[in-house]
């Protein structure tokens, strides 16, 4: 499907094709599983603060509707395209299936630079996008959540816009909302916390002593900062962090609490005291025990996969490793990969809890949320590791085949309408 053509979509398709070959999925089933069910592109004109009118482009892709409503984040980034969003939607499908959630995958995005926009413009853009999406979304149709460049405030504006349209309050239209508006305890921390939990579990498979381990983290937003804090709580020393504007390195360990305060003030980790500058390229090949890409896709490529020096690669971002890099990593058994569809699944798992709580208007404590989250991650991790060892296949292939197989089975059970 040419409309989705983009390097990230091609990458998601290559991953799918290789798993489809491994599972011997008949040709007749492949297109149905691979290509998105629906995609929307919308023009979003808004009044800017300087009196001009600017038109942005927004997207939403719903990958499959077989298992329930679609679920997936909304991304604000200058380079968002339909193809990128389609790839992210496909990965959401496999992620929801492998964690046993009753959802298909979706993803949305607006090509914009949220860091450079005044809050009033961001609010107008978010409300206009939500309005344009109203015919295609709903608590039982498609539920959005935060992703790169979006946060609780954006979700609150979306929830308000949808509720105003419906004439009553509908918290279950989005997840990742502020707790005061029907958000879940522990949702903001869920993705990073899940990364920490899974890295700790992977120390069994690798023999790594977590209390003596070091980590480097690319990206210090929602996922990267909480993953770093979560790892630090397990005793890991965080020696390097980068973001879109720079990076910091201290072989003795960075003080994360002070770094958070600095990043909140300076809007970047760069310039933090008691550290040396480091680039993204340097961070990815830095000697460390745990490498956590928590920013963008396609960071680990055939150019640097041979040079990576970690024991555990914890893919907190979506799609950080290209298929070419995967081939190189598969020849480096000393590196244990926690694939993205598993590693960052904590976010959608607690989004699911939030949706359930909203639908029931019955809210859980943070302890309950975290306990249930870890149980789901534990089951998925154990199943994937067992499959990987039994079939002698990489962790990514095991994770994707579990997800893809479940969607295929559901499609077969439902049959093809009409
Ligand atoms: P965020 O916007 O909160 O943070 C993104 C971080 O990445 C920022 O620190 C930003 O400066 C940095 N960044 C952006 N471009 C960069 C570049 N070129 N080099 C280095 N750093 C760069 O976003 P987030 O919610 O933390 O999402 C990060 C990743 O995690 C994305 O791949 C997203 O799809 C994935 N993810 C997020 C969630 C979630 O719950 N938020 C869940 C699952 C997966």
XYZ file of N, CA, C and O and ligand atoms in Angstrom, residues 73 75-77 88 92 95 107 114 145-151 187-192 217-225 241-246 267-269 280 293-297 299 315-320 340 343-348 351, ligand 1:
288
model
N -1.284 5.665 21.087
C -0.908 7.034 21.450
C -1.141 8.051 20.349
O -1.471 7.723 19.202
N 0.984 11.319 18.811
C 2.346 11.852 18.784
C 2.376 13.249 18.181
O 1.770 13.457 17.118
N 3.062 14.190 18.827
C 3.289 15.518 18.236
C 4.783 15.625 17.939
O 5.614 15.651 18.852
N 5.110 15.685 16.655
C 6.528 15.774 16.270
C 6.572 16.331 14.846
O 5.716 15.979 14.022
N 3.560 2.399 13.701
C 3.363 2.407 15.160
C 2.039 1.734 15.528
O 1.941 1.046 16.544
N 1.428 -1.584 17.843
C 0.473 -1.583 18.964
C -0.411 -2.833 18.933
O -0.770 -3.375 19.968
N 1.546 -5.686 20.302
C 1.792 -5.442 21.734
C 0.550 -5.754 22.565
O 0.620 -6.430 23.590
N -2.624 4.397 16.187
C -1.688 5.476 16.515
C -2.141 6.714 15.772
O -2.762 6.625 14.717
N 5.800 20.773 19.249
C 5.092 21.246 20.445
C 5.954 22.117 21.354
O 5.444 23.034 21.996
N -4.048 8.020 23.740
C -3.212 8.124 24.948
C -1.994 8.981 24.599
O -1.758 9.263 23.425
N -1.199 9.383 25.587
C -0.013 10.196 25.258
C 1.082 9.367 24.583
O 1.176 8.167 24.790
N 1.886 10.030 23.778
C 3.074 9.430 23.171
C 4.091 10.564 23.079
O 3.965 11.590 23.778
N 5.057 10.404 22.201
C 6.093 11.417 22.018
C 5.469 12.803 21.815
O 4.629 12.977 20.940
N 5.871 13.762 22.636
C 5.436 15.150 22.466
C 4.052 15.463 23.014
O 3.589 16.596 22.895
N 3.357 14.500 23.590
C 2.043 14.769 24.192
C 2.059 14.332 25.661
O 2.931 13.575 26.078
N 1.085 14.826 26.419
C 1.129 14.571 27.862
C -0.285 14.611 28.454
O -1.284 14.660 27.723
N -0.395 5.669 35.895
C -0.333 5.631 34.422
C 0.886 6.379 33.905
O 1.579 5.923 33.017
N 1.152 7.560 34.492
C 2.270 8.375 34.004
C 3.597 7.610 34.134
O 4.468 7.681 33.281
N 3.706 6.843 35.212
C 4.958 6.132 35.485
C 5.011 4.758 34.806
O 6.051 4.094 34.817
N 3.857 4.301 34.255
C 3.720 2.881 33.896
C 4.758 2.376 32.888
O 5.326 1.294 33.071
N 5.012 3.144 31.834
C 5.906 2.628 30.787
C 7.320 2.479 31.343
O 7.947 1.415 31.224
N 7.823 3.532 31.979
C 9.188 3.496 32.520
C 9.329 2.465 33.633
O 10.354 1.777 33.739
N 20.798 6.089 28.900
C 19.406 6.262 28.485
C 19.315 7.350 27.413
O 19.742 8.490 27.637
N 18.744 7.005 26.255
C 18.531 8.009 25.204
C 17.094 8.500 25.289
O 16.155 7.726 25.113
N 16.910 9.789 25.575
C 15.561 10.348 25.747
C 15.279 10.527 27.227
O 15.458 9.591 28.010
N 14.862 11.725 27.605
C 14.588 11.975 29.029
C 13.200 12.594 29.172
O 12.980 13.519 29.932
N 12.246 12.047 28.404
C 10.859 12.499 28.536
C 10.139 11.598 29.516
O 10.734 11.084 30.466
N 8.867 11.374 29.271
C 8.083 10.530 30.179
C 8.749 9.165 30.374
O 9.063 8.752 31.492
N 9.004 8.467 29.277
C 9.490 7.086 29.383
C 10.940 7.041 29.880
O 11.263 6.323 30.840
N 11.825 7.818 29.249
C 13.247 7.760 29.601
C 13.509 8.167 31.043
O 14.282 7.508 31.749
N 12.877 9.233 31.501
C 13.173 9.717 32.858
C 12.666 8.732 33.910
O 13.350 8.427 34.883
N 22.804 10.271 29.802
C 21.437 10.554 29.344
C 21.537 11.582 28.212
O 22.312 12.536 28.307
N 20.747 11.362 27.153
C 20.683 12.387 26.097
C 19.225 12.737 25.823
O 18.314 11.975 26.178
N 19.007 13.886 25.199
C 17.678 14.221 24.686
C 17.854 14.913 23.340
O 18.962 14.891 22.779
N 16.800 15.525 22.819
C 16.871 16.090 21.466
C 17.875 17.242 21.387
O 18.341 17.582 20.296
N 18.230 17.845 22.527
C 19.096 19.031 22.475
C 20.507 18.806 23.003
O 21.295 19.742 23.066
N 20.822 17.592 23.443
C 22.181 17.335 23.941
C 22.203 16.172 24.899
O 21.220 15.444 25.036
N 14.811 22.840 30.002
C 14.118 22.132 28.909
C 15.052 21.198 28.152
O 14.816 20.828 27.008
N 16.161 20.846 28.762
C 17.091 19.850 28.210
C 17.994 19.360 29.337
O 18.176 20.059 30.337
N 18.548 18.159 29.143
C 19.513 17.667 30.138
C 20.868 18.337 29.936
O 21.686 18.380 30.860
N 24.214 11.793 21.067
C 23.404 10.578 20.905
C 24.216 9.428 20.327
O 24.108 8.299 20.773
N 17.230 2.823 24.725
C 16.752 3.840 23.790
C 15.303 4.189 24.150
O 14.448 3.299 24.172
N 15.036 5.445 24.475
C 13.684 5.841 24.913
C 13.263 7.129 24.207
O 12.675 8.026 24.812
N 13.593 7.219 22.897
C 13.232 8.440 22.159
C 12.517 8.083 20.851
O 11.291 7.969 20.833
N 13.290 7.873 19.800
C 12.693 7.728 18.461
C 12.967 6.358 17.850
O 13.749 5.580 18.387
N 12.364 6.128 16.668
C 12.624 4.900 15.924
C 14.007 4.969 15.250
O 14.570 6.045 15.084
N 17.181 4.075 15.726
C 18.400 4.618 16.319
C 19.547 3.613 16.261
O 20.702 3.974 16.141
N 14.455 -1.919 24.923
C 13.874 -1.022 23.917
C 12.625 -0.327 24.466
O 11.500 -0.781 24.252
N 12.862 0.785 25.140
C 11.749 1.531 25.723
C 10.981 2.305 24.645
O 9.769 2.491 24.738
N 11.690 2.769 23.617
C 11.037 3.469 22.501
C 10.388 2.439 21.592
O 10.674 1.252 21.676
N 9.524 2.898 20.715
C 8.963 2.021 19.685
C 9.900 1.995 18.480
O 10.312 3.051 18.009
N 10.220 0.804 18.035
C 11.011 0.639 16.808
C 12.399 1.242 16.828
O 12.842 1.761 15.798
N 13.145 1.156 17.933
C 14.469 1.790 17.939
C 15.517 1.020 17.140
O 16.544 1.577 16.794
N 10.868 -3.963 21.931
C 9.946 -2.848 22.216
C 8.524 -3.284 22.553
O 7.929 -2.802 23.520
N 8.935 -4.487 25.999
C 9.645 -3.606 26.942
C 8.813 -2.382 27.351
O 8.830 -1.978 28.507
N 8.100 -1.781 26.382
C 7.346 -0.568 26.741
C 5.844 -0.841 26.896
O 5.043 0.097 26.942
N 5.479 -2.124 27.025
C 4.049 -2.477 27.090
C 3.376 -1.999 28.376
O 2.144 -1.939 28.445
N 4.171 -1.649 29.391
C 3.586 -1.174 30.653
C 2.628 -0.012 30.440
O 1.608 0.106 31.137
N 2.930 0.846 29.462
C 2.081 2.015 29.206
C 0.681 1.614 28.788
O -0.314 2.076 29.353
N 0.584 0.716 27.801
C -0.756 0.355 27.316
C -1.471 -0.541 28.337
O -2.702 -0.490 28.450
N -2.921 1.856 30.656
C -3.990 2.555 29.926
C -5.252 1.696 29.911
O -6.373 2.194 30.056
P 8.360 12.413 25.422
O 7.964 13.410 24.413
O 7.869 12.521 26.808
O 9.974 12.333 25.480
C 10.760 12.107 24.351
C 12.212 12.339 24.709
O 13.012 12.001 23.573
C 12.543 13.792 25.054
O 13.510 13.828 26.083
C 13.127 14.303 23.743
O 14.018 15.402 23.932
C 13.883 13.074 23.299
N 14.198 13.105 21.885
C 13.434 13.525 20.848
N 14.148 13.472 19.708
C 15.370 12.986 20.047
C 16.531 12.706 19.321
N 16.605 12.916 17.992
N 17.600 12.228 19.995
C 17.548 12.024 21.328
N 16.478 12.281 22.063
C 15.399 12.754 21.425
O 7.959 10.985 24.788
P 7.753 9.616 25.543
O 6.333 9.483 25.861
O 8.792 9.476 26.604
O 8.049 8.576 24.368
C 9.375 8.116 24.067
C 9.301 6.825 23.264
O 8.573 5.839 24.020
C 8.565 6.917 21.935
O 9.163 6.012 21.032
C 7.168 6.440 22.264
O 6.492 5.957 21.140
C 7.499 5.335 23.250
N 6.404 4.949 24.141
C 5.804 5.863 24.956
C 4.798 5.446 25.832
C 4.171 6.381 26.813
O 3.431 5.898 27.679
N 4.419 7.670 26.785
C 4.391 4.108 25.828
C 5.018 3.192 24.981
C 6.038 3.636 24.148
